[in-house]
PDB file of C-alpha atoms in Angstrom:
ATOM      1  CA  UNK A   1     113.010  85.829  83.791  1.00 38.00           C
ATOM      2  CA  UNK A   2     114.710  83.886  86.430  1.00 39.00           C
ATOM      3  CA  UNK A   3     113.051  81.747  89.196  1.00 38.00           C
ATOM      4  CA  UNK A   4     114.174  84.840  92.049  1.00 41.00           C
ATOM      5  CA  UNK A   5     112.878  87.629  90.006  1.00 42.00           C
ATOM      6  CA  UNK A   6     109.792  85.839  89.234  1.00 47.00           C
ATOM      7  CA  UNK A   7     109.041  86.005  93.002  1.00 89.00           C
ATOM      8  CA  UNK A   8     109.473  89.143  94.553  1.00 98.00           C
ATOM      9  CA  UNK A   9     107.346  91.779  95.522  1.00 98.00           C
ATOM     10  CA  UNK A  10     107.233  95.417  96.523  1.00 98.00           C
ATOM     11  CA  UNK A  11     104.048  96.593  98.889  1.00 98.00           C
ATOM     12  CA  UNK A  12     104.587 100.266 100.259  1.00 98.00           C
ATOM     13  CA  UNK A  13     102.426 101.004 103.302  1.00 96.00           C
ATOM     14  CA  UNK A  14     102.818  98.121 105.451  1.00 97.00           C
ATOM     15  CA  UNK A  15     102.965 100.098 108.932  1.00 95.00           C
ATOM     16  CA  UNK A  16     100.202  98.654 111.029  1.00 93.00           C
ATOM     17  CA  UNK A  17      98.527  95.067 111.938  1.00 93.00           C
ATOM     18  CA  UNK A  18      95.374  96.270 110.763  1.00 92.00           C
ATOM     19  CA  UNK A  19      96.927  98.230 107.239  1.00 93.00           C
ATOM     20  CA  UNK A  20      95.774  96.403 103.882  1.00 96.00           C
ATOM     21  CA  UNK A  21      99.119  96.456 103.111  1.00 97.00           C
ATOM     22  CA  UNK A  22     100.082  93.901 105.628  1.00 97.00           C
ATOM     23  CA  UNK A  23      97.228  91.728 104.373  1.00 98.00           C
ATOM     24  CA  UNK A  24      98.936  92.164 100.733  1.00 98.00           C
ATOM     25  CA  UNK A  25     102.325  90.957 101.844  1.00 98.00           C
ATOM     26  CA  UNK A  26     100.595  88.064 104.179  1.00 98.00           C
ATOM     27  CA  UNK A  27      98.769  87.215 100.904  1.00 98.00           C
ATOM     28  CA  UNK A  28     101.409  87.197  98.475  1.00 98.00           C
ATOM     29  CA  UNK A  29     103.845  85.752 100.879  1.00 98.00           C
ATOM     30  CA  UNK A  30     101.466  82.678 101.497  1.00 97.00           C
ATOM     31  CA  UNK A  31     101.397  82.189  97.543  1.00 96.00           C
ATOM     32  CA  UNK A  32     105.449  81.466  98.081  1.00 97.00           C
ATOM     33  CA  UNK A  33     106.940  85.140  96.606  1.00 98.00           C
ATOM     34  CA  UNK A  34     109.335  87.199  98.792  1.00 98.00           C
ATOM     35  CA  UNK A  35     108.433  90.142 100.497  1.00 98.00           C
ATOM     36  CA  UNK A  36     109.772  93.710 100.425  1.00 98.00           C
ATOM     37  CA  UNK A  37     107.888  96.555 102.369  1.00 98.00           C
ATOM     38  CA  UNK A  38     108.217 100.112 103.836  1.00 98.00           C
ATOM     39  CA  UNK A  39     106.719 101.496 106.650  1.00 98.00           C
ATOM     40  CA  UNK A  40     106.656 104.738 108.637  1.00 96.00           C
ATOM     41  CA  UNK A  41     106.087 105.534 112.124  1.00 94.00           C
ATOM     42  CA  UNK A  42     105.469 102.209 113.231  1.00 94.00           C
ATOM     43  CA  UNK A  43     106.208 100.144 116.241  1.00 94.00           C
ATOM     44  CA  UNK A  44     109.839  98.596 115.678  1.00 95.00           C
ATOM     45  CA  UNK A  45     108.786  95.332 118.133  1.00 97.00           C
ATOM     46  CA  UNK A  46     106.334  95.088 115.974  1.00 97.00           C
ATOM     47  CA  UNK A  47     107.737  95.349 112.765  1.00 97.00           C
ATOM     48  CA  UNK A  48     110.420  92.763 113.511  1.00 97.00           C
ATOM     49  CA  UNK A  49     107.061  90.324 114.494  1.00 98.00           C
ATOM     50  CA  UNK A  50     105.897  90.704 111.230  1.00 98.00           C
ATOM     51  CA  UNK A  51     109.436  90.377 109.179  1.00 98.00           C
ATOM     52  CA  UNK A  52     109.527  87.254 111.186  1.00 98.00           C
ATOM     53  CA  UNK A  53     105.543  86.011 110.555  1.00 98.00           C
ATOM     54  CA  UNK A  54     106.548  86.327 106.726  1.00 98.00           C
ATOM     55  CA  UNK A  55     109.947  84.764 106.950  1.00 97.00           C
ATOM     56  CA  UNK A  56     107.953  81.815 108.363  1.00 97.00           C
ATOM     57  CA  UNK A  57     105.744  81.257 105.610  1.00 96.00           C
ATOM     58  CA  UNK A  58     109.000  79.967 103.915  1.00 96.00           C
ATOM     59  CA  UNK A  59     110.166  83.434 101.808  1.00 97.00           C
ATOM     60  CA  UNK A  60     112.720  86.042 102.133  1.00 97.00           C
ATOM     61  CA  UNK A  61     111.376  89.159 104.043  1.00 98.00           C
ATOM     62  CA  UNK A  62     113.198  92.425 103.995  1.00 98.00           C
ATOM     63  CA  UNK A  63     111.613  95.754 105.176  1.00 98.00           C
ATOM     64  CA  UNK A  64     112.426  99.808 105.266  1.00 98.00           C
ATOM     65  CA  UNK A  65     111.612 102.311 107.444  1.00 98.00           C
ATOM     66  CA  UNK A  66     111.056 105.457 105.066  1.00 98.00           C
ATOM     67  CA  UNK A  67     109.639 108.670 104.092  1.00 97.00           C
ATOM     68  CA  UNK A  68     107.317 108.687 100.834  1.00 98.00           C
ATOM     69  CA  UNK A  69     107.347 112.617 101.075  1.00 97.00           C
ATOM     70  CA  UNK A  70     110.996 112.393 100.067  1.00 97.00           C
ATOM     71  CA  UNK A  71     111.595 112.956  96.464  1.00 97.00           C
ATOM     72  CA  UNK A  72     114.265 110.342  96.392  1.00 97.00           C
ATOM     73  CA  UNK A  73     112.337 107.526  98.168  1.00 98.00           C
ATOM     74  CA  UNK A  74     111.234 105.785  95.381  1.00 97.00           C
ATOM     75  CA  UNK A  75     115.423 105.724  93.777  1.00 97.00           C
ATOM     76  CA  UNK A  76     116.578 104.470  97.546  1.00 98.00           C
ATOM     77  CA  UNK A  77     113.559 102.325  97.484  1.00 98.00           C
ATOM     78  CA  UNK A  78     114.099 100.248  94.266  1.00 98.00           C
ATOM     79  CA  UNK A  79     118.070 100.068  94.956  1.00 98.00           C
ATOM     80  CA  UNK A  80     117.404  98.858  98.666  1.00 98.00           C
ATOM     81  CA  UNK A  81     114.967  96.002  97.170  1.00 98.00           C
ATOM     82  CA  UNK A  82     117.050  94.697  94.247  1.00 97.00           C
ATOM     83  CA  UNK A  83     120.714  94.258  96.893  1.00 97.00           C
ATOM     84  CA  UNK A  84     118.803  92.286  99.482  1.00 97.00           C
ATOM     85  CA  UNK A  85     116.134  90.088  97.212  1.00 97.00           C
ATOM     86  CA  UNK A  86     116.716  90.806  93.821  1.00 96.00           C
ATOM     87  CA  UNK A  87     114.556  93.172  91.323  1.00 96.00           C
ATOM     88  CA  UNK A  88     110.689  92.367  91.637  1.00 96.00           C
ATOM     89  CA  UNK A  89     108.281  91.999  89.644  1.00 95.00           C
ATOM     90  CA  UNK A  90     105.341  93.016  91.320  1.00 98.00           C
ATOM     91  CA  UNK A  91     104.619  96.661  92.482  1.00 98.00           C
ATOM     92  CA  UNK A  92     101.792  97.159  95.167  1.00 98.00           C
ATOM     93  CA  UNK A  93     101.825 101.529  95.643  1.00 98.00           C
ATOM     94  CA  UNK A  94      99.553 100.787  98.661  1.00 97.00           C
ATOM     95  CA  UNK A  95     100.835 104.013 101.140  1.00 96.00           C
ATOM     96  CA  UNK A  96      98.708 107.089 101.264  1.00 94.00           C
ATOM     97  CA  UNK A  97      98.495 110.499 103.162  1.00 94.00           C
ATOM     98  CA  UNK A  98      95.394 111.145 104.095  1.00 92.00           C
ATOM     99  CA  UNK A  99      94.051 114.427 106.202  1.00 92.00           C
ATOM    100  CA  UNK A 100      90.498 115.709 106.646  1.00 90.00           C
ATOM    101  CA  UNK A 101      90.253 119.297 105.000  1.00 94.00           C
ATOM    102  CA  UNK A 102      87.025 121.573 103.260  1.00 94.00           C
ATOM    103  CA  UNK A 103      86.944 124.923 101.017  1.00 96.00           C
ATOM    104  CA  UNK A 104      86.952 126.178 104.711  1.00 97.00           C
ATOM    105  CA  UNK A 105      90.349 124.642 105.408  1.00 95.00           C
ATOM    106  CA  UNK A 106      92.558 123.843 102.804  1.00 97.00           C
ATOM    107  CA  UNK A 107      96.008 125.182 102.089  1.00 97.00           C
ATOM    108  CA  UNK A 108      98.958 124.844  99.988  1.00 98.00           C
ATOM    109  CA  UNK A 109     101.093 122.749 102.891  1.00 97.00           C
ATOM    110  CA  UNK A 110      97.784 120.664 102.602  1.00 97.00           C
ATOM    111  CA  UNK A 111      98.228 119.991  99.338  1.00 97.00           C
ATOM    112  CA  UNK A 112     101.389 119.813  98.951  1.00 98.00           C
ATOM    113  CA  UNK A 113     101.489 117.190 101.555  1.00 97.00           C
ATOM    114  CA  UNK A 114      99.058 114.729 100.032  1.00 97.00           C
ATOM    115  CA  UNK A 115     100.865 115.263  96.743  1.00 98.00           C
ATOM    116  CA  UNK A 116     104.258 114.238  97.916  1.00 98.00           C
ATOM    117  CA  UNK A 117     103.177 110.754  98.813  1.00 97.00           C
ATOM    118  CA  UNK A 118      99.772 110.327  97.056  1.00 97.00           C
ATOM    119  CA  UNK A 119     100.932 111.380  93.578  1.00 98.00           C
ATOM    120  CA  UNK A 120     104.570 112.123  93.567  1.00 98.00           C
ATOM    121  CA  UNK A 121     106.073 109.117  95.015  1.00 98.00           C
ATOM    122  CA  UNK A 122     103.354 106.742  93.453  1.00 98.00           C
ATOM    123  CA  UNK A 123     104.398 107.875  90.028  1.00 98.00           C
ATOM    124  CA  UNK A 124     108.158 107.932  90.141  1.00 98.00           C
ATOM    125  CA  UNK A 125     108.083 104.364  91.902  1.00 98.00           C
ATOM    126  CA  UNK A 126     106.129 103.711  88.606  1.00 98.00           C
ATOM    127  CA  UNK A 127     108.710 104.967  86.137  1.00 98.00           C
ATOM    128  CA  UNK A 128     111.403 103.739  87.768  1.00 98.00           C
ATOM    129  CA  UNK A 129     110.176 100.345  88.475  1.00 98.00           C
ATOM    130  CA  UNK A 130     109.326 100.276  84.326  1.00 98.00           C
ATOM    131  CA  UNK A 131     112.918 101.383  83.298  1.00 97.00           C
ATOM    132  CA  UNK A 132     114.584  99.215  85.078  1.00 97.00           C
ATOM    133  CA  UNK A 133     112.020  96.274  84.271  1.00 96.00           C
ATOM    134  CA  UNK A 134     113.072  97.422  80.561  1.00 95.00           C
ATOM    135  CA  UNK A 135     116.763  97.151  80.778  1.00 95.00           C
ATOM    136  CA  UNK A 136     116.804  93.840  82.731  1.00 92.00           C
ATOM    137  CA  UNK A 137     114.451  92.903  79.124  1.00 89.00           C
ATOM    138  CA  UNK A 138     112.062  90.619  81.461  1.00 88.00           C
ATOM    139  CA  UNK A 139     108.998  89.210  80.155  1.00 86.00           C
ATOM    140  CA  UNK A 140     105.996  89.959  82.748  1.00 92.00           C
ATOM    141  CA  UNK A 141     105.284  92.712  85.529  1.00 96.00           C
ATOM    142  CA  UNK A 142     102.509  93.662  87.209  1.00 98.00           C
ATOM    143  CA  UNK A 143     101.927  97.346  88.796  1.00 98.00           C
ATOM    144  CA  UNK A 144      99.196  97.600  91.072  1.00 98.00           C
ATOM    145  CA  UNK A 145      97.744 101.006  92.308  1.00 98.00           C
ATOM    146  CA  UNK A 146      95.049 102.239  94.616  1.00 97.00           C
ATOM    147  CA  UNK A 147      92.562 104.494  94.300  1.00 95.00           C
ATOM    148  CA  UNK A 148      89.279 105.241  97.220  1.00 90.00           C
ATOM    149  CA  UNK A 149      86.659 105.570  94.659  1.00 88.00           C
ATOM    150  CA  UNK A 150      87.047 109.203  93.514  1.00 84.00           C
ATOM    151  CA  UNK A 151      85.605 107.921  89.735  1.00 82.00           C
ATOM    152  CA  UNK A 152      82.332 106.827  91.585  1.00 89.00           C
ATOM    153  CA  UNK A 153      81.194 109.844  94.006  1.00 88.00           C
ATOM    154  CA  UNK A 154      82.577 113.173  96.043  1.00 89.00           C
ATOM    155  CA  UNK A 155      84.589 112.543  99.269  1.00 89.00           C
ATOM    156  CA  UNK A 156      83.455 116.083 100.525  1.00 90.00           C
ATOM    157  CA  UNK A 157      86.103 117.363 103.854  1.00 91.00           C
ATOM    158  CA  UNK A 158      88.610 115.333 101.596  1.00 92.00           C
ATOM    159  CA  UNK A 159      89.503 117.397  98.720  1.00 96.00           C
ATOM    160  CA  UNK A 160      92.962 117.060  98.818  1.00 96.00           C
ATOM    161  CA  UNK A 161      92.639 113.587  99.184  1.00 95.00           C
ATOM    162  CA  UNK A 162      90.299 112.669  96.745  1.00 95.00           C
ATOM    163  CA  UNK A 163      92.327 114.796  94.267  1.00 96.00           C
ATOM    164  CA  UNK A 164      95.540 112.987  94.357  1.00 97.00           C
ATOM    165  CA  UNK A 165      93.992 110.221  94.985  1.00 95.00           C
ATOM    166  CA  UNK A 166      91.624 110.829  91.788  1.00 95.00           C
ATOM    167  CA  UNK A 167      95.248 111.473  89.526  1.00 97.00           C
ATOM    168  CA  UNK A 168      96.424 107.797  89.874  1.00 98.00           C
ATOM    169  CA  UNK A 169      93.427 106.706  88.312  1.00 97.00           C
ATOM    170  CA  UNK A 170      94.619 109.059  85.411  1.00 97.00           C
ATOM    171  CA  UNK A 171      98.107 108.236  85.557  1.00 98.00           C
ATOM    172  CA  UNK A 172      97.093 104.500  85.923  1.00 98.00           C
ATOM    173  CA  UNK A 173      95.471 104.595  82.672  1.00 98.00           C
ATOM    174  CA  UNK A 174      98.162 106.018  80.653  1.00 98.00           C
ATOM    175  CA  UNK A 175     100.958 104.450  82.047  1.00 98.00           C
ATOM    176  CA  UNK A 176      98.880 101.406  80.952  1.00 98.00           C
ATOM    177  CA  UNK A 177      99.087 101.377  77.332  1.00 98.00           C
ATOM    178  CA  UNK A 178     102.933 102.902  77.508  1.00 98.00           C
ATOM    179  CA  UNK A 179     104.234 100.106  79.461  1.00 98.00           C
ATOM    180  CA  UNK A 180     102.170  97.573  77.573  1.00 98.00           C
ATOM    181  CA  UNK A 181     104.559  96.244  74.827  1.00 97.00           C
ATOM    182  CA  UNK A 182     106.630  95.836  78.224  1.00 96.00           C
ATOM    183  CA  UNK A 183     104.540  92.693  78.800  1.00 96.00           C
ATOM    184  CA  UNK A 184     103.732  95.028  81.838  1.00 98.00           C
ATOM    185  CA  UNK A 185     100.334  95.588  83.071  1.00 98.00           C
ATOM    186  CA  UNK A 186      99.153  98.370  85.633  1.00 98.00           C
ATOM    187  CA  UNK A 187      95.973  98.409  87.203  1.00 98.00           C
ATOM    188  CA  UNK A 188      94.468  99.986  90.228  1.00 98.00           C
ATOM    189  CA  UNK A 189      92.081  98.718  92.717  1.00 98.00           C
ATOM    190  CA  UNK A 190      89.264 100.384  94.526  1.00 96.00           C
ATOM    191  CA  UNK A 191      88.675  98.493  97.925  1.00 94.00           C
ATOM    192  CA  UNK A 192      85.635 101.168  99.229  1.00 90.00           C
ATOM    193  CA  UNK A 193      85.495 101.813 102.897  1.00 90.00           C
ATOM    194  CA  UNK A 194      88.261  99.383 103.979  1.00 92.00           C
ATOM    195  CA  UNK A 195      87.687  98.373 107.839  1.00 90.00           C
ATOM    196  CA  UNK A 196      91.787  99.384 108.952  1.00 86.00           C
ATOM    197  CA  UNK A 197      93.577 101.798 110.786  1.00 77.00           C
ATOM    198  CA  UNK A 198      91.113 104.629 110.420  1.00 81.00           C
ATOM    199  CA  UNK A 199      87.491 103.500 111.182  1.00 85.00           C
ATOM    200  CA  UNK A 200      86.572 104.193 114.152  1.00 88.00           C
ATOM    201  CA  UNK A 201      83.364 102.400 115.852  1.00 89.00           C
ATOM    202  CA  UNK A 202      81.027 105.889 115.091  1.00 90.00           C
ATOM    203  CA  UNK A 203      82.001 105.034 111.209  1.00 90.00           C
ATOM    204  CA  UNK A 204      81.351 101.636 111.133  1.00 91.00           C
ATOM    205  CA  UNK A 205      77.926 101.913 112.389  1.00 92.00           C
ATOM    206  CA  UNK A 206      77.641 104.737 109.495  1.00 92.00           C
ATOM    207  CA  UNK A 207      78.871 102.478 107.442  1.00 92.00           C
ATOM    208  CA  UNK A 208      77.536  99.019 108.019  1.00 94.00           C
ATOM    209  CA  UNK A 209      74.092  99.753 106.439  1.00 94.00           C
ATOM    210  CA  UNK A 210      75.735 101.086 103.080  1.00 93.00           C
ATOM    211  CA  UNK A 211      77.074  97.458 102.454  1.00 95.00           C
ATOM    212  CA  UNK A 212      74.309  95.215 100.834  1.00 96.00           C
ATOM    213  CA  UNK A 213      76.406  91.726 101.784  1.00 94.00           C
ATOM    214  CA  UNK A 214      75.461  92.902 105.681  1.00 93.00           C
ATOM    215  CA  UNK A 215      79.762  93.428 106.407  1.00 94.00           C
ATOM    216  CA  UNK A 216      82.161  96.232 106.155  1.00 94.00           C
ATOM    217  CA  UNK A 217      85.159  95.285 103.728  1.00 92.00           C
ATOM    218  CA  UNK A 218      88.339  93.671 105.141  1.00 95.00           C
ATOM    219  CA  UNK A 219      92.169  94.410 104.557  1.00 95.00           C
ATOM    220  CA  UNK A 220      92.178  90.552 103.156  1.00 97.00           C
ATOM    221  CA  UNK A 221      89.216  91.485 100.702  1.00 97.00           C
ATOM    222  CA  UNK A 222      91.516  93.997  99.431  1.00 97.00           C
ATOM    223  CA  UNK A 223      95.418  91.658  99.802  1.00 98.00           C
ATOM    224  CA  UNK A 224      92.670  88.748  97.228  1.00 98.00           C
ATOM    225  CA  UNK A 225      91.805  90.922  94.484  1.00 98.00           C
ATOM    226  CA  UNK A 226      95.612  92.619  94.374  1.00 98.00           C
ATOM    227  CA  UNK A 227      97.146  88.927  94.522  1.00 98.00           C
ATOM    228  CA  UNK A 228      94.787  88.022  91.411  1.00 98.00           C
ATOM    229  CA  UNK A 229      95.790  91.171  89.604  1.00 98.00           C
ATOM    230  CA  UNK A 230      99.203  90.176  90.585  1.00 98.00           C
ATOM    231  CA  UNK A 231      99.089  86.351  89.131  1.00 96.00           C
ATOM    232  CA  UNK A 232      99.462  84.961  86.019  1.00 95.00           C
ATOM    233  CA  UNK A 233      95.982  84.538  85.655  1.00 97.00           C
ATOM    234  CA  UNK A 234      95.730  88.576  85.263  1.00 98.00           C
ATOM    235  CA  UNK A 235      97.886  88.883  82.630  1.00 97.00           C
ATOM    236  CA  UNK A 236      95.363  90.026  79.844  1.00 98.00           C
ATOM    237  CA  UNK A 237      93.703  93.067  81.970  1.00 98.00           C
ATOM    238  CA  UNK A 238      95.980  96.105  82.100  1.00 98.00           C
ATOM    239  CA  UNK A 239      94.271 100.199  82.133  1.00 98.00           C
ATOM    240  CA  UNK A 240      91.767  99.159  84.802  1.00 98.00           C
ATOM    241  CA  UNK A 241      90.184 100.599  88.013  1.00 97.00           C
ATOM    242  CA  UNK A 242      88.717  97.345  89.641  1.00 97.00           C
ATOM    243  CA  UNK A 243      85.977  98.440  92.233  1.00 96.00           C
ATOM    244  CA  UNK A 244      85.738  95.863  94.361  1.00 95.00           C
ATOM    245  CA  UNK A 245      83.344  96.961  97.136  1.00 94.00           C
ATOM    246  CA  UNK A 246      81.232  94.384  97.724  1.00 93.00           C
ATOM    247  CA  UNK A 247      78.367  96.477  96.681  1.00 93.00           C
ATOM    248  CA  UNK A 248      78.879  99.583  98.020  1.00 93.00           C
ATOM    249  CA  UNK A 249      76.017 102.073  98.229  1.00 93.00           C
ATOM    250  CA  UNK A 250      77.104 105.680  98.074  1.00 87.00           C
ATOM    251  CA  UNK A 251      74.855 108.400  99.036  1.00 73.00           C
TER     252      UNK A 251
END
């Protein structure tokens, strides 16, 4: 593996100052390896801000504005990432859709909506990423999923969510032990009730008491135990769903 492809990475969901997946690509970027991300919907002042904060931490920053509902995102995705930086080697599937529904409310667009971009486009930016990892016969790559818990408790007025969410855990595991003699390993991680984009002041004082260590979890608790999955020093844990909640208390 060269020096370039050794240092690139590819975070989807990077659309907000508060997202976790702008913590992931402040967190890899600080550790010297060049950024890719996609947004959607954000604010384009912004968004050239943050191409620039990265670019000054002394790597290569390129971004896209795209549609994870698309079934071709993930194809335009990978081809985008490997003409302006070079193929990467790290894959951080960080974007979800996520809409509050019951037995009450739930549809097929519902579900078909959280599929698109919690399942679909999660698991073809897999594949892909693992085909062409195989062709360019390189040595080490890390995929790194995530998951909200579904393994632990219900998420009830989130069934769709949980569901699809629930599958990468699934797909996580298998993809695991095919991609394996790869030199590949693919994990997910489990951040808990992640204080970002959608907690609102009424939900953090719901929250608060659930978390023994007295704080609600950060988007940079999250970027810390992605950028260890994502170093060398992971390179012996593969199949996992790392729960790192900082103690979490469900119920």
């Amino acid at each position: 593996m060269t020096h370039s492809q050794s240092k690139v990475a590819l975070i989807t969901g990077a659309s907000n100052p508060r997202d976790i997946g702008t913590a992931v690509c402040r967190k890899l970027a600080s550790q010297g390896i060049n950024i890719f991300f996609t947004y959607w919907k954000a604010d384009r002042v912004w968004i050239e801000e943050f191409n620039q904060e990265i670019s000054s931490k002394g790597v290569l920053c390129e971004s896209l504005e795209i549609d994870l509902s698309n079934a071709h995102a993930a194809y335009k995705i990978l081809n985008l990432v490997e003409s302006k930086l070079g193929f990467p080697f790290i894959l951080v599937n960080n974007a979800a859709h996520s809409k509050s529904d019951g037995y009450l409310v739930l549809d097929a667009q519902t579900l078909d909506e959280h599929y698109a971009v919690n399942m679909r486009s999660t698991f073809l930016l897999c594949v892909e990423f693992a085909r062409r990892f195989e062709k360019m016969k390189l040595d080490t790559g890390r995929i790194i999923n995530m998951t909200s818990g579904q393994d632990l408790g219900p998420m009830p007025g989130e069934l769709a969510y949980a569901a699809t969410k629930g599958a990468i855990s699934a797909f996580t595991k298998s993809l695991s032990q095919e991609l394996a003699p790869l030199g590949m390993t693919v994990n997910a991680v489990n951040p808990g009730p992640t204080d970002s984009t959608w907690m609102t002041d009424e939900i953090r004082q719901i929250l608060l008491p659930k978390f023994p260590m007295g704080r609600i979890g950060l988007p940079e608790d999250v970027a810390r135990i992605i950028a260890f999955l994502a170093s060398d020093e992971a390179r012996w844990i593969t199949g996992q769903i790392i729960n790192s909640e900082g103690g979490f208390i469900r119920g």
